[in-house]
CSV table of C-alpha atoms in Angstrom, one decimal:
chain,number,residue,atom,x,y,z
A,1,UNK,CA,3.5,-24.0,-58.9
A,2,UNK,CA,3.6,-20.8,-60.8
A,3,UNK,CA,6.7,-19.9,-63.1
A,4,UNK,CA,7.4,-16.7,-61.8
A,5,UNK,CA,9.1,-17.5,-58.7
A,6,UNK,CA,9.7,-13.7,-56.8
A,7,UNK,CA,9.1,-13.5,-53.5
A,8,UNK,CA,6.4,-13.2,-51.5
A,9,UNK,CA,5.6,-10.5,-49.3
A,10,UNK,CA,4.4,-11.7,-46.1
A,11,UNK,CA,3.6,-10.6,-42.3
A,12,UNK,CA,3.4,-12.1,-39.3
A,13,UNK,CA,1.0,-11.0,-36.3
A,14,UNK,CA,0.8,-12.1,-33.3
A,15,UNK,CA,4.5,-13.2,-32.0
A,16,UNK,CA,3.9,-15.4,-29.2
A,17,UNK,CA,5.3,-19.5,-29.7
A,18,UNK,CA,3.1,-20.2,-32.4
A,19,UNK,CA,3.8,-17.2,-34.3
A,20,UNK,CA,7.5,-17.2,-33.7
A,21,UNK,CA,7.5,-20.8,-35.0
A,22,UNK,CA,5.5,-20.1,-38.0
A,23,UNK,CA,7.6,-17.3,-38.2
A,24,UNK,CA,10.7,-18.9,-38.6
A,25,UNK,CA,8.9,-21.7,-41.0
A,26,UNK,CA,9.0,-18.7,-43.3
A,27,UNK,CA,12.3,-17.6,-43.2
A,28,UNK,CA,13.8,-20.7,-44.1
A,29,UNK,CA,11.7,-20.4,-47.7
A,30,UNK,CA,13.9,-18.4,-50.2
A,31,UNK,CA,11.2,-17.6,-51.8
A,32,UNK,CA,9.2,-15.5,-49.1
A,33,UNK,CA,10.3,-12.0,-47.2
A,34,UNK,CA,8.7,-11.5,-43.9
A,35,UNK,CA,8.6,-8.0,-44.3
A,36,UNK,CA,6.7,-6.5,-41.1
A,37,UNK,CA,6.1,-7.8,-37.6
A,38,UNK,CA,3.2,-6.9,-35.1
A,39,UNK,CA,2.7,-7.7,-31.1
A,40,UNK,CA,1.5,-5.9,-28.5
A,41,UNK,CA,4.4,-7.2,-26.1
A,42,UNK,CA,7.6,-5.6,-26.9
A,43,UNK,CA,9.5,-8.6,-25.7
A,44,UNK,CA,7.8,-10.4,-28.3
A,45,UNK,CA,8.7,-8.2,-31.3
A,46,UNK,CA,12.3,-8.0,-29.7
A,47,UNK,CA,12.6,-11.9,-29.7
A,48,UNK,CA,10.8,-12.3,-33.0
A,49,UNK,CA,13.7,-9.6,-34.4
A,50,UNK,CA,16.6,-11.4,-33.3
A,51,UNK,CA,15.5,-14.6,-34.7
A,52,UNK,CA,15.2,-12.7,-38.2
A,53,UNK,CA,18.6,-11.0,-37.6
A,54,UNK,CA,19.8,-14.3,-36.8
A,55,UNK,CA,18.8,-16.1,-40.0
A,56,UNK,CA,20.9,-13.8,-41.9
A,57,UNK,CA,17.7,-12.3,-43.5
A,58,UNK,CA,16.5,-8.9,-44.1
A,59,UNK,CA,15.1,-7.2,-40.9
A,60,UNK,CA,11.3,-6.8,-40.8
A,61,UNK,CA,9.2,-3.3,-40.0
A,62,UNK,CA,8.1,-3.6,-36.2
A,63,UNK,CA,4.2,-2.7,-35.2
A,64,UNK,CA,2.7,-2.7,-32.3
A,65,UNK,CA,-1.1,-1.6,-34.0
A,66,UNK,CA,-2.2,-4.0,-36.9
A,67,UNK,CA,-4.1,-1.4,-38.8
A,68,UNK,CA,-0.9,0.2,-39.3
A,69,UNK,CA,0.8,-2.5,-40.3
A,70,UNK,CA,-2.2,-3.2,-42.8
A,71,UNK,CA,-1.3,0.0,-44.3
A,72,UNK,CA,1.5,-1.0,-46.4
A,73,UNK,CA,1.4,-1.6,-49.8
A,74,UNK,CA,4.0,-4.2,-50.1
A,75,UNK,CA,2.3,-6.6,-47.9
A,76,UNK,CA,0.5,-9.8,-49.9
A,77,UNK,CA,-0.4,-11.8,-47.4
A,78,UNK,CA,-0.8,-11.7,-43.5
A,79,UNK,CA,0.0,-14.7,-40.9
A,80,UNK,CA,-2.3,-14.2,-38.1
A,81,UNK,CA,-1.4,-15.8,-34.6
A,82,UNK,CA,-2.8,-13.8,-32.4
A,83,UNK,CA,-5.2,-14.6,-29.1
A,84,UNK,CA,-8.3,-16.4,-30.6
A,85,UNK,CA,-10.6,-13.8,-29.8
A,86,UNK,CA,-9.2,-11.6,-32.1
A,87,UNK,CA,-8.6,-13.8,-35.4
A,88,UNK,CA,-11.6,-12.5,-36.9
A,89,UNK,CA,-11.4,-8.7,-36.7
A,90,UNK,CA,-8.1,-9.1,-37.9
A,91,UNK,CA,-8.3,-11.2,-40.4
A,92,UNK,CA,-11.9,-9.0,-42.0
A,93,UNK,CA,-9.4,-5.9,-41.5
A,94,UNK,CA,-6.6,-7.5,-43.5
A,95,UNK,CA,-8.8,-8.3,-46.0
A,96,UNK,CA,-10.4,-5.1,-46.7
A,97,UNK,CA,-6.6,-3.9,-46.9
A,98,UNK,CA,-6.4,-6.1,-50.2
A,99,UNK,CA,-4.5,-9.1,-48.0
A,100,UNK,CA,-4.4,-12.5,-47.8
A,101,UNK,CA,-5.5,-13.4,-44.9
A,102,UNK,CA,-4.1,-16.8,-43.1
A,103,UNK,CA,-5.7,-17.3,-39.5
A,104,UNK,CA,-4.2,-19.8,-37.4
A,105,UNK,CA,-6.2,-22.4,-35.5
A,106,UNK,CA,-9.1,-21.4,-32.7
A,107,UNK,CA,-12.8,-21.1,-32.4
A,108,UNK,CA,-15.1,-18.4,-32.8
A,109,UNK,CA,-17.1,-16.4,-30.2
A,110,UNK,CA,-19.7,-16.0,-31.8
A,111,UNK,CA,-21.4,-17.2,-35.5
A,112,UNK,CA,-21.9,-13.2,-36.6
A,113,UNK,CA,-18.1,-12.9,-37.1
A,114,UNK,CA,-18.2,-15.7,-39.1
A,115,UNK,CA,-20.8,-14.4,-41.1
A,116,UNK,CA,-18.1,-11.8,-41.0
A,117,UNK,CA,-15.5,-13.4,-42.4
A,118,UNK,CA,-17.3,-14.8,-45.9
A,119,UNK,CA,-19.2,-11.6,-46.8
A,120,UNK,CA,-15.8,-9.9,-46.1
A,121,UNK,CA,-14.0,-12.3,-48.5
A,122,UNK,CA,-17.2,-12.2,-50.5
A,123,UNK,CA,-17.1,-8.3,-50.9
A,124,UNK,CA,-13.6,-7.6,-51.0
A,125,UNK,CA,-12.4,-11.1,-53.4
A,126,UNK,CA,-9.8,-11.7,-50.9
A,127,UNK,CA,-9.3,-15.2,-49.9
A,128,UNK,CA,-9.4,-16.2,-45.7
A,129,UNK,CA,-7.7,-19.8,-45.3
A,130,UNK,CA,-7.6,-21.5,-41.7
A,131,UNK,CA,-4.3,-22.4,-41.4
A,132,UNK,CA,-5.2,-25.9,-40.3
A,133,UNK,CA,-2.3,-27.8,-40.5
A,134,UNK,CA,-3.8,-31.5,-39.3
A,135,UNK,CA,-5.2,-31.3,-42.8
A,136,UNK,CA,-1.9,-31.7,-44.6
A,137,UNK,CA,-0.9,-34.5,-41.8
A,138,UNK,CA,0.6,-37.7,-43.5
A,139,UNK,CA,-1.8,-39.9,-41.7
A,140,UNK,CA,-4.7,-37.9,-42.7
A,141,UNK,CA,-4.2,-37.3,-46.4
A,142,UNK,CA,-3.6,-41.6,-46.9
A,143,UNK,CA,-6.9,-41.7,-45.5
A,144,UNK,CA,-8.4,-38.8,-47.6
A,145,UNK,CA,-6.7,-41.1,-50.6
A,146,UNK,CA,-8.2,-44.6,-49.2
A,147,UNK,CA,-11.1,-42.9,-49.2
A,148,UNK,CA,-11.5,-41.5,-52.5
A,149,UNK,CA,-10.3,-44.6,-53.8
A,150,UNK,CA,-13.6,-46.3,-52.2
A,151,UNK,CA,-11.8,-48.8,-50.0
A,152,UNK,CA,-13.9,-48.3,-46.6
A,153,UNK,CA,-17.7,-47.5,-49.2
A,154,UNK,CA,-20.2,-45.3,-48.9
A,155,UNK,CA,-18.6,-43.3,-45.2
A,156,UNK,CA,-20.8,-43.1,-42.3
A,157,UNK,CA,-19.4,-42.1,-39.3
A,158,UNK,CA,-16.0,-40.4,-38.3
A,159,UNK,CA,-14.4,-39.3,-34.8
A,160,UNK,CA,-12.1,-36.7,-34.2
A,161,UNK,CA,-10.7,-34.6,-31.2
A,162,UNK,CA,-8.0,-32.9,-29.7
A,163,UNK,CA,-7.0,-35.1,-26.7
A,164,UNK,CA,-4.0,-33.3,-25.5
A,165,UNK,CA,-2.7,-32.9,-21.4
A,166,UNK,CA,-3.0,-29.1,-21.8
A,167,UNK,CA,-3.3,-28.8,-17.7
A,168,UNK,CA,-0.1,-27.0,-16.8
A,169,UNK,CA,-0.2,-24.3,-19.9
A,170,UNK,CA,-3.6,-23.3,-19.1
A,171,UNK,CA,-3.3,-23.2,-15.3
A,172,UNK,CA,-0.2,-20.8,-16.0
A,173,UNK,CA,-2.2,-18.8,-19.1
A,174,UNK,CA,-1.5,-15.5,-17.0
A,175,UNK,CA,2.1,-16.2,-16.2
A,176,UNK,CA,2.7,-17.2,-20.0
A,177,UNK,CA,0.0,-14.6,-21.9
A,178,UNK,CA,-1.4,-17.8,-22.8
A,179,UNK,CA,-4.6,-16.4,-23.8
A,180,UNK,CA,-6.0,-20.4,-23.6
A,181,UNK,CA,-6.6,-19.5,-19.6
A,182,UNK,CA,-9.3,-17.1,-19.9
A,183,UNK,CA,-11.1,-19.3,-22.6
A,184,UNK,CA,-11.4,-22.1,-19.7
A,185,UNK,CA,-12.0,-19.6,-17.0
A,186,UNK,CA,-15.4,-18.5,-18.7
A,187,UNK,CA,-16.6,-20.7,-21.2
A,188,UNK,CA,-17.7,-24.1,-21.4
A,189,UNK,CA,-17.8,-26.0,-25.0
A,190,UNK,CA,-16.0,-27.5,-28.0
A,191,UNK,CA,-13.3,-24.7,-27.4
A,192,UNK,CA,-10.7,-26.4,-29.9
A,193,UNK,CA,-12.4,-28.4,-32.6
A,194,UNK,CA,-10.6,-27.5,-36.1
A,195,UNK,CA,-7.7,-30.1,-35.6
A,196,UNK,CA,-10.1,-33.1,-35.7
A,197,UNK,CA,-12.6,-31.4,-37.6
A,198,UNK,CA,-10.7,-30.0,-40.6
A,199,UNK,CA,-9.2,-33.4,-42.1
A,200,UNK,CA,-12.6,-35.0,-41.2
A,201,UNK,CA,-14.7,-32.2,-43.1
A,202,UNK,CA,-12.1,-32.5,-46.1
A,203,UNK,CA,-12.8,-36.2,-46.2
A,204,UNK,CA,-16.7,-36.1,-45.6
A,205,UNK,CA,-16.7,-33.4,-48.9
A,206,UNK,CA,-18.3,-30.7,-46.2
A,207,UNK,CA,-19.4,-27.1,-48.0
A,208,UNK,CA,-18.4,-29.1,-51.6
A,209,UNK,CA,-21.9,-31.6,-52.1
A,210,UNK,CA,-22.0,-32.1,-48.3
A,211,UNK,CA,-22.6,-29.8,-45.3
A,212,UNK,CA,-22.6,-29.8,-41.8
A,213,UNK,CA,-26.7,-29.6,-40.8
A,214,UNK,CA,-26.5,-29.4,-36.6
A,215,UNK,CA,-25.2,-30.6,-33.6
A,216,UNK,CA,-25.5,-31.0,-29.9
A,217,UNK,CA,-22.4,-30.5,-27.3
A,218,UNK,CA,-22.3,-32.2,-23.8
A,219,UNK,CA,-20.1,-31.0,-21.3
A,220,UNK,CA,-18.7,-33.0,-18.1
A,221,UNK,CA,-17.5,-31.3,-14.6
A,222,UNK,CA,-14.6,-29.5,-14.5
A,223,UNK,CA,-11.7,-30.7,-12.1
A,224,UNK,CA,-8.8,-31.6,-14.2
A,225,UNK,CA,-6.9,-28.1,-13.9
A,226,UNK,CA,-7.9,-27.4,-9.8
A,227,UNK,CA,-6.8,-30.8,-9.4
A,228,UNK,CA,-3.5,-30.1,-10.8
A,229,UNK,CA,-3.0,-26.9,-9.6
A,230,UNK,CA,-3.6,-28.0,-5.7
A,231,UNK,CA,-1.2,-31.0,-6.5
A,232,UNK,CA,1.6,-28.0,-7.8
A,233,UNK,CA,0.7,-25.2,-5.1
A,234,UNK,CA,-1.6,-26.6,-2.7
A,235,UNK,CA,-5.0,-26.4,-1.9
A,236,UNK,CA,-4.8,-22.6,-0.7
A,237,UNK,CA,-3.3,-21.2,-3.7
A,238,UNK,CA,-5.0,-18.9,-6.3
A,239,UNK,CA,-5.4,-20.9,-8.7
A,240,UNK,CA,-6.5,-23.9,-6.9
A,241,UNK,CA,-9.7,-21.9,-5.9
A,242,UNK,CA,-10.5,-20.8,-9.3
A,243,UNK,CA,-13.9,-22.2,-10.5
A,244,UNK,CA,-13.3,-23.6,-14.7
A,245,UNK,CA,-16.5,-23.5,-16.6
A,246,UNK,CA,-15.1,-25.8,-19.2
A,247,UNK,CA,-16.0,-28.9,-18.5
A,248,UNK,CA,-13.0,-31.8,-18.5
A,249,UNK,CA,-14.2,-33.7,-21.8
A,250,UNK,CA,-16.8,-31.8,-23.9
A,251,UNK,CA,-18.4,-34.8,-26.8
A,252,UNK,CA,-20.2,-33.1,-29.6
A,253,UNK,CA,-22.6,-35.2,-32.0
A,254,UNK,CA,-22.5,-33.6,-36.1
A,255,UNK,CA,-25.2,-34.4,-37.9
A,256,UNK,CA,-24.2,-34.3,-42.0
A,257,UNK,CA,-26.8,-33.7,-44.8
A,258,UNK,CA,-25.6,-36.7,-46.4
A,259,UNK,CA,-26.5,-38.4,-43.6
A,260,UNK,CA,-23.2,-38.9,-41.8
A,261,UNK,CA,-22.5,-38.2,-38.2
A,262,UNK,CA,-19.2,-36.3,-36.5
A,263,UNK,CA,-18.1,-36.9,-33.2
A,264,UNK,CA,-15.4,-34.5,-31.6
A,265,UNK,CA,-14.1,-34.4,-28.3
A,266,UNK,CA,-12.6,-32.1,-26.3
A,267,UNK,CA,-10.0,-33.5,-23.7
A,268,UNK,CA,-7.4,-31.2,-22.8
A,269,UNK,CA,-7.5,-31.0,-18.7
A,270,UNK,CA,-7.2,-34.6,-17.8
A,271,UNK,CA,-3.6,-36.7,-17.7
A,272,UNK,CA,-3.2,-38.2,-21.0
A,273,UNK,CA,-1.1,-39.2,-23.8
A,274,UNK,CA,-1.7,-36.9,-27.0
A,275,UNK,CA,-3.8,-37.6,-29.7
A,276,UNK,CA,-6.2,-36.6,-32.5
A,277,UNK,CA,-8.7,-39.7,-32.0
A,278,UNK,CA,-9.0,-40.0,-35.8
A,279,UNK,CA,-12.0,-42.9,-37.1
A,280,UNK,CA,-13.3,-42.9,-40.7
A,281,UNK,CA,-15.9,-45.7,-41.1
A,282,UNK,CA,-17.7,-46.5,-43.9
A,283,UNK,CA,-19.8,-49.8,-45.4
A,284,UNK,CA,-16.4,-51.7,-46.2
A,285,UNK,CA,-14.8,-51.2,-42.7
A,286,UNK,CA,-13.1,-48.3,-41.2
A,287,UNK,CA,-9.6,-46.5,-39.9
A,288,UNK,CA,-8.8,-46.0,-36.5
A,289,UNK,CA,-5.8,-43.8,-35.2
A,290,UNK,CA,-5.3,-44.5,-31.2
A,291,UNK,CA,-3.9,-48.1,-32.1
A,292,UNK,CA,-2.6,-46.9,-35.9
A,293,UNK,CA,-5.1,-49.7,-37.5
A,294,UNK,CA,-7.9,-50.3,-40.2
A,295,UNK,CA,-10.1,-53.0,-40.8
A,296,UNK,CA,-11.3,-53.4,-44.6
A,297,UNK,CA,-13.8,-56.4,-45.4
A,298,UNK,CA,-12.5,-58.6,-47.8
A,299,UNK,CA,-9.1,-57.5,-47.2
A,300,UNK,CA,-9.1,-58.1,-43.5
A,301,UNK,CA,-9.2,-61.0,-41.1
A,302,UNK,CA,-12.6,-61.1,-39.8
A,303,UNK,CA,-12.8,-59.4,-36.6
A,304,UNK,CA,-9.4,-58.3,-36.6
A,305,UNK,CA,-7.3,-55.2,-36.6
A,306,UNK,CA,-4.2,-54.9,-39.6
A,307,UNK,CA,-1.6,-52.2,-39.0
A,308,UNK,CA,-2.3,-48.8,-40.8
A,309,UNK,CA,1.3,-49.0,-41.8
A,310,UNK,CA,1.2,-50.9,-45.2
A,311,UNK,CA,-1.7,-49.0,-46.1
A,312,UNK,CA,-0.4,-45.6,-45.6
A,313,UNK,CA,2.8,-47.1,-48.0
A,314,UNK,CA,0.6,-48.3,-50.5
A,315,UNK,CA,-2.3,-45.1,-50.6
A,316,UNK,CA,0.6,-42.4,-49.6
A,317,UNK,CA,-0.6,-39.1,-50.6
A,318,UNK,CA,1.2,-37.9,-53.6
A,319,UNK,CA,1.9,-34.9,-52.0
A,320,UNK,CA,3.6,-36.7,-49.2
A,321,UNK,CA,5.3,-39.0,-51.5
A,322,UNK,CA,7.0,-35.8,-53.2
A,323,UNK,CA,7.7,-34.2,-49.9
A,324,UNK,CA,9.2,-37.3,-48.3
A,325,UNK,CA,11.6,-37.5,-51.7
A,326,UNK,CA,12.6,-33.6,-51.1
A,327,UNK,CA,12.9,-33.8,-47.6
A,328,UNK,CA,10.7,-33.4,-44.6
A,329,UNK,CA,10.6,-30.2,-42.6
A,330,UNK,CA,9.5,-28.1,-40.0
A,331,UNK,CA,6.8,-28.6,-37.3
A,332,UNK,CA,4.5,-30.9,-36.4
A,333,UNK,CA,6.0,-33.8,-38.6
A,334,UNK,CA,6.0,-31.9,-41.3
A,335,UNK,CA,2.3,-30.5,-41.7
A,336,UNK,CA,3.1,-26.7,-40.6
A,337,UNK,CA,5.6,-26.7,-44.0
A,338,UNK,CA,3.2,-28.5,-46.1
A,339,UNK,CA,0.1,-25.7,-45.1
A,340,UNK,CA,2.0,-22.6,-45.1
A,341,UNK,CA,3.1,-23.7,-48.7
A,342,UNK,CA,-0.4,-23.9,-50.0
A,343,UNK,CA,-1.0,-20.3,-48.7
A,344,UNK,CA,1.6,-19.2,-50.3
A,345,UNK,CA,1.2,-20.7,-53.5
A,346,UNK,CA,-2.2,-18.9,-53.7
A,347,UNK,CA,-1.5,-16.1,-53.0
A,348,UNK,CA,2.0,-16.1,-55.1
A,349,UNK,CA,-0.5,-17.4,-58.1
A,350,UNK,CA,-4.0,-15.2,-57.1
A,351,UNK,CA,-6.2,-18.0,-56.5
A,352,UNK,CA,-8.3,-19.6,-54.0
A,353,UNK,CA,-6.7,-20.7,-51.0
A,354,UNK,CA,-7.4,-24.9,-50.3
A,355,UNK,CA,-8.8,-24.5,-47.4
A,356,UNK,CA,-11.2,-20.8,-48.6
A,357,UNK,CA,-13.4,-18.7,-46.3
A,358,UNK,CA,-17.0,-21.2,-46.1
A,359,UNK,CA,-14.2,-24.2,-44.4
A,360,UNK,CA,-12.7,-21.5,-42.1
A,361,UNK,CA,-16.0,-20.5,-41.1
A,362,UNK,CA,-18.3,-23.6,-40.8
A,363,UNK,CA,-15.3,-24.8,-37.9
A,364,UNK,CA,-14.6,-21.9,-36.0
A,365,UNK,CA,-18.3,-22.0,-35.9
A,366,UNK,CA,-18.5,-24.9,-33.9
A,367,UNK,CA,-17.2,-23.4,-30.8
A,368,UNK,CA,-20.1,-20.9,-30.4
A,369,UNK,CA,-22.5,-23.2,-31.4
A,370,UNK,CA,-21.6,-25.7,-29.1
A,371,UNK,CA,-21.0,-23.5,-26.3
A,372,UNK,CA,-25.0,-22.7,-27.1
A,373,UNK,CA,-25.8,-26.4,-27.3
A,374,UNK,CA,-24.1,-26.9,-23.4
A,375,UNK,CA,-25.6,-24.0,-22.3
A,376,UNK,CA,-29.1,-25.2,-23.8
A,377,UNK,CA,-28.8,-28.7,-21.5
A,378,UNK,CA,-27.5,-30.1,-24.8
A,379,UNK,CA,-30.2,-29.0,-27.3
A,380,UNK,CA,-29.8,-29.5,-30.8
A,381,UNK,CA,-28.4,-26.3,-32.8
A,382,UNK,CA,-28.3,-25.9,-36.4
A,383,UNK,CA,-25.4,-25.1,-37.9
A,384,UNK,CA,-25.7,-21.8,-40.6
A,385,UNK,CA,-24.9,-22.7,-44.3
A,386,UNK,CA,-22.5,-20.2,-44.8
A,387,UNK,CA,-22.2,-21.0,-48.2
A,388,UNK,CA,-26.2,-20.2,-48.6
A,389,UNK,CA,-26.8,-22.7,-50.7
A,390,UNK,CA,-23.4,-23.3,-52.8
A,391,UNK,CA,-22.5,-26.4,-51.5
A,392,UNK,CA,-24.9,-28.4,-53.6
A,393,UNK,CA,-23.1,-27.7,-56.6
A,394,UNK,CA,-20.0,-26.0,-56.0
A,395,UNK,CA,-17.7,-25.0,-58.7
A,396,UNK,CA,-14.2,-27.5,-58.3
A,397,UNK,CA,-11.3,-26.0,-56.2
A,398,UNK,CA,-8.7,-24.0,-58.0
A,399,UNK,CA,-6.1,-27.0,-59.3
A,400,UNK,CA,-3.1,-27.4,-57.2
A,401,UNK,CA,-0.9,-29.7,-55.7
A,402,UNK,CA,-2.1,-28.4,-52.0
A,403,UNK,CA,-5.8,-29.4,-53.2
A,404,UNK,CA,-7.7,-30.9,-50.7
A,405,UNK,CA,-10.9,-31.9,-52.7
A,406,UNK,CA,-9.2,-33.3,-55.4
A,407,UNK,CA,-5.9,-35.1,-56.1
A,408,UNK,CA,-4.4,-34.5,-59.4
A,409,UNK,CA,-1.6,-36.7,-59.7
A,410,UNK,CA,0.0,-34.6,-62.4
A,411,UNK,CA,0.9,-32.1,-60.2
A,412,UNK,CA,3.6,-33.5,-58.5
A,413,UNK,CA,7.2,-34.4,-59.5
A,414,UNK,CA,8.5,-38.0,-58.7
């Protein structure tokens, strides 16, 4: 943490649930000013003004254009929620405005825009961070400590996803300016892979000694949503006739240069219970997160399961083990605090964001190039090196207590 403690200036655009929440993370920090707000629905910028009025802080500048917004001097850093089509333009435009630029979670249409994104960061010095929350998850960062502590070995294989009954906010994407709708209207691929794949890529040292070399997507029918929607409306409503390119589950196979495979799934129109279908495994045995287990040889009963539960006590991230002792906060258990902190202690101190522009890049990525892959009857796709070469021997992340190659236990207070 630096010293000097003023405020940050920050913006926020794109005011629809995720950016009002994020939003409102922010103004409960005493040490950040949201100073300028930006949607193209009025209603949003109205509702995202009341909430600032209503937390007693100083009102924001309302915009309705981004560029203008972008503009202003003042602004450090901008929070970008918008529709996932449009992360990357904004984000390369706040950047050439001399901003921080934090993109929250979605996949890329394309790989040139995230060719984009790093020679824009490379060009202009400003830092693009992902604002992957799932990396900062409690869960996730005891594994990232087991790991580096060498209890599962040399890793292997790990499995990730976003498993999540998503059937009723995309069928109503119009009704809602959920922009999620005309994603699975029209294309058909790993639409959502950054949740699983970020902690996974953290552990697996991706773009830092390791890198992600290829992959091939498969992509089953598609009933989930006109299911669902006939079931709500009947079979002669609108929606019940629309035709979904993307397929129900989506599996996509990584293949690592060091030799480790990546599995992610996409399963998001089907009736389930949520989750991130976490698995490291490694020589010495593996963790699994559906039934909150790990297996370590040695350590272990042969052939059976022992509760995550004393292992994610024993191997707690220090970070966690601070932020459990100051108190827990904000969405998604916690991890929406934890990453907006580390953006805002890099760009409060001027250094490289945890999660910098090659991370960002490499996992939008994967929607594109998966959506290729499906199209391809599954061909194999290489994956670009968007650190062209870097990755074999990177220089270490900036030092910090948000680190996610690295732990230095001296930066945390007991």
């Amino acid at each position: 943490m630096g010293m000097d403690r003023k405020s940050v200036n920050l913006a926020v655009i794109g005011l629809g649930g995720r950016g009002t929440g994020l939003m409102q993370s922010l103004l409960d920090m005493e040490d950040v000013s949201v100073v300028a707000v930006c949607d193209l629905y009025e209603e949003r910028v109205e509702g995202a003004l009341k909430c600032i009025r209503e937390s007693g802080r100083t009102l924001a500048e309302a915009y309705s254009d981004y560029k203008m917004l972008l503009a202003r001097e003042d602004i450090e850093g901008v929070i970008i929620a918008t529709t996932w089509v449009t992360h990357a333009e904004i984000a390369i435009a706040a950047m050439r405005a001399g901003k921080y630029a934090g993109i929250e979670v979605g996949g890329a249409a394309s790989t040139q825009e995230c060719w984009e994104l790093v020679r824009t960061s490379e060009e202009t010095g400003m830092p693009c961070m992902l604002l992957e929350n799932c990396c900062y998850g409690r869960d996730e960062l005891a594994v990232m400590n087991i790991v580096k502590q060498g209890l599962l070995g040399e890793l292997i294989h790990g499995q990730c996803g976003y498993e999540h009954d998503l059937r009723e906010e995309v069928a109503m994407g119009i009704e809602n300016k959920h922009g999620r709708f005309h994603n699975y209207l029209h294309r058909n691929g790993e639409l959502y892979p950054i949740h699983g794949l970020g902690p996974i890529s953290k552990t697996f040292n991706i773009n830092r000694g390791n890198r992600l070399l290829m992959l091939t997507s498969m992509s089953s029918k598609a009933r989930g949503i006109k299911q669902w929607a006939t079931n709500q409306f009947g079979e002669n409503d609108t929606k019940a006739k629309l035709e979904f390119a993307q397929g129900d589950i989506v599996t996509t196979m990584i293949k690592c240069a060091g030799g480790e495979t990546i599995q992610i799934i996409h399963d998001t129109t089907l009736p389930r219970p949520y989750s991130r279908a976490g698995r490291v495994q490694g020589t010495k045995g593996l963790w699994m997160e559906d039934n909150n287990s790990i297996h370590i040889e040695g350590r272990s009963e042969n052939h059976k399961w022992e509760s995550f539960d004393s292992y994610r006590e024993a191997y707690e991230h220090p970070l966690w083990k601070q932020y459990l002792a100051q108190g827990v906060r904000g969405g998604h258990g916690g991890m929406d605090y934890l990453v907006l902190r580390a953006f805002i202690e890099s760009v409060r101190n001027g250094t490289q964001t945890p999660i910098d522009v090659y991370d960002t890049a490499v996992w939008m990525s994967i929607t594109a190039l998966s959506e290729e892959s499906v199209a391809l009857g599954s061909m194999p796709v290489a994956i670009p090196d968007f650190t062209k070469g870097k990755w074999i021997n990177r220089e270490p992340a900036p030092v910090s207590a948000y680190e996610l190659d690295a732990i230095h236990e001296d930066k945390y207070e007991e």
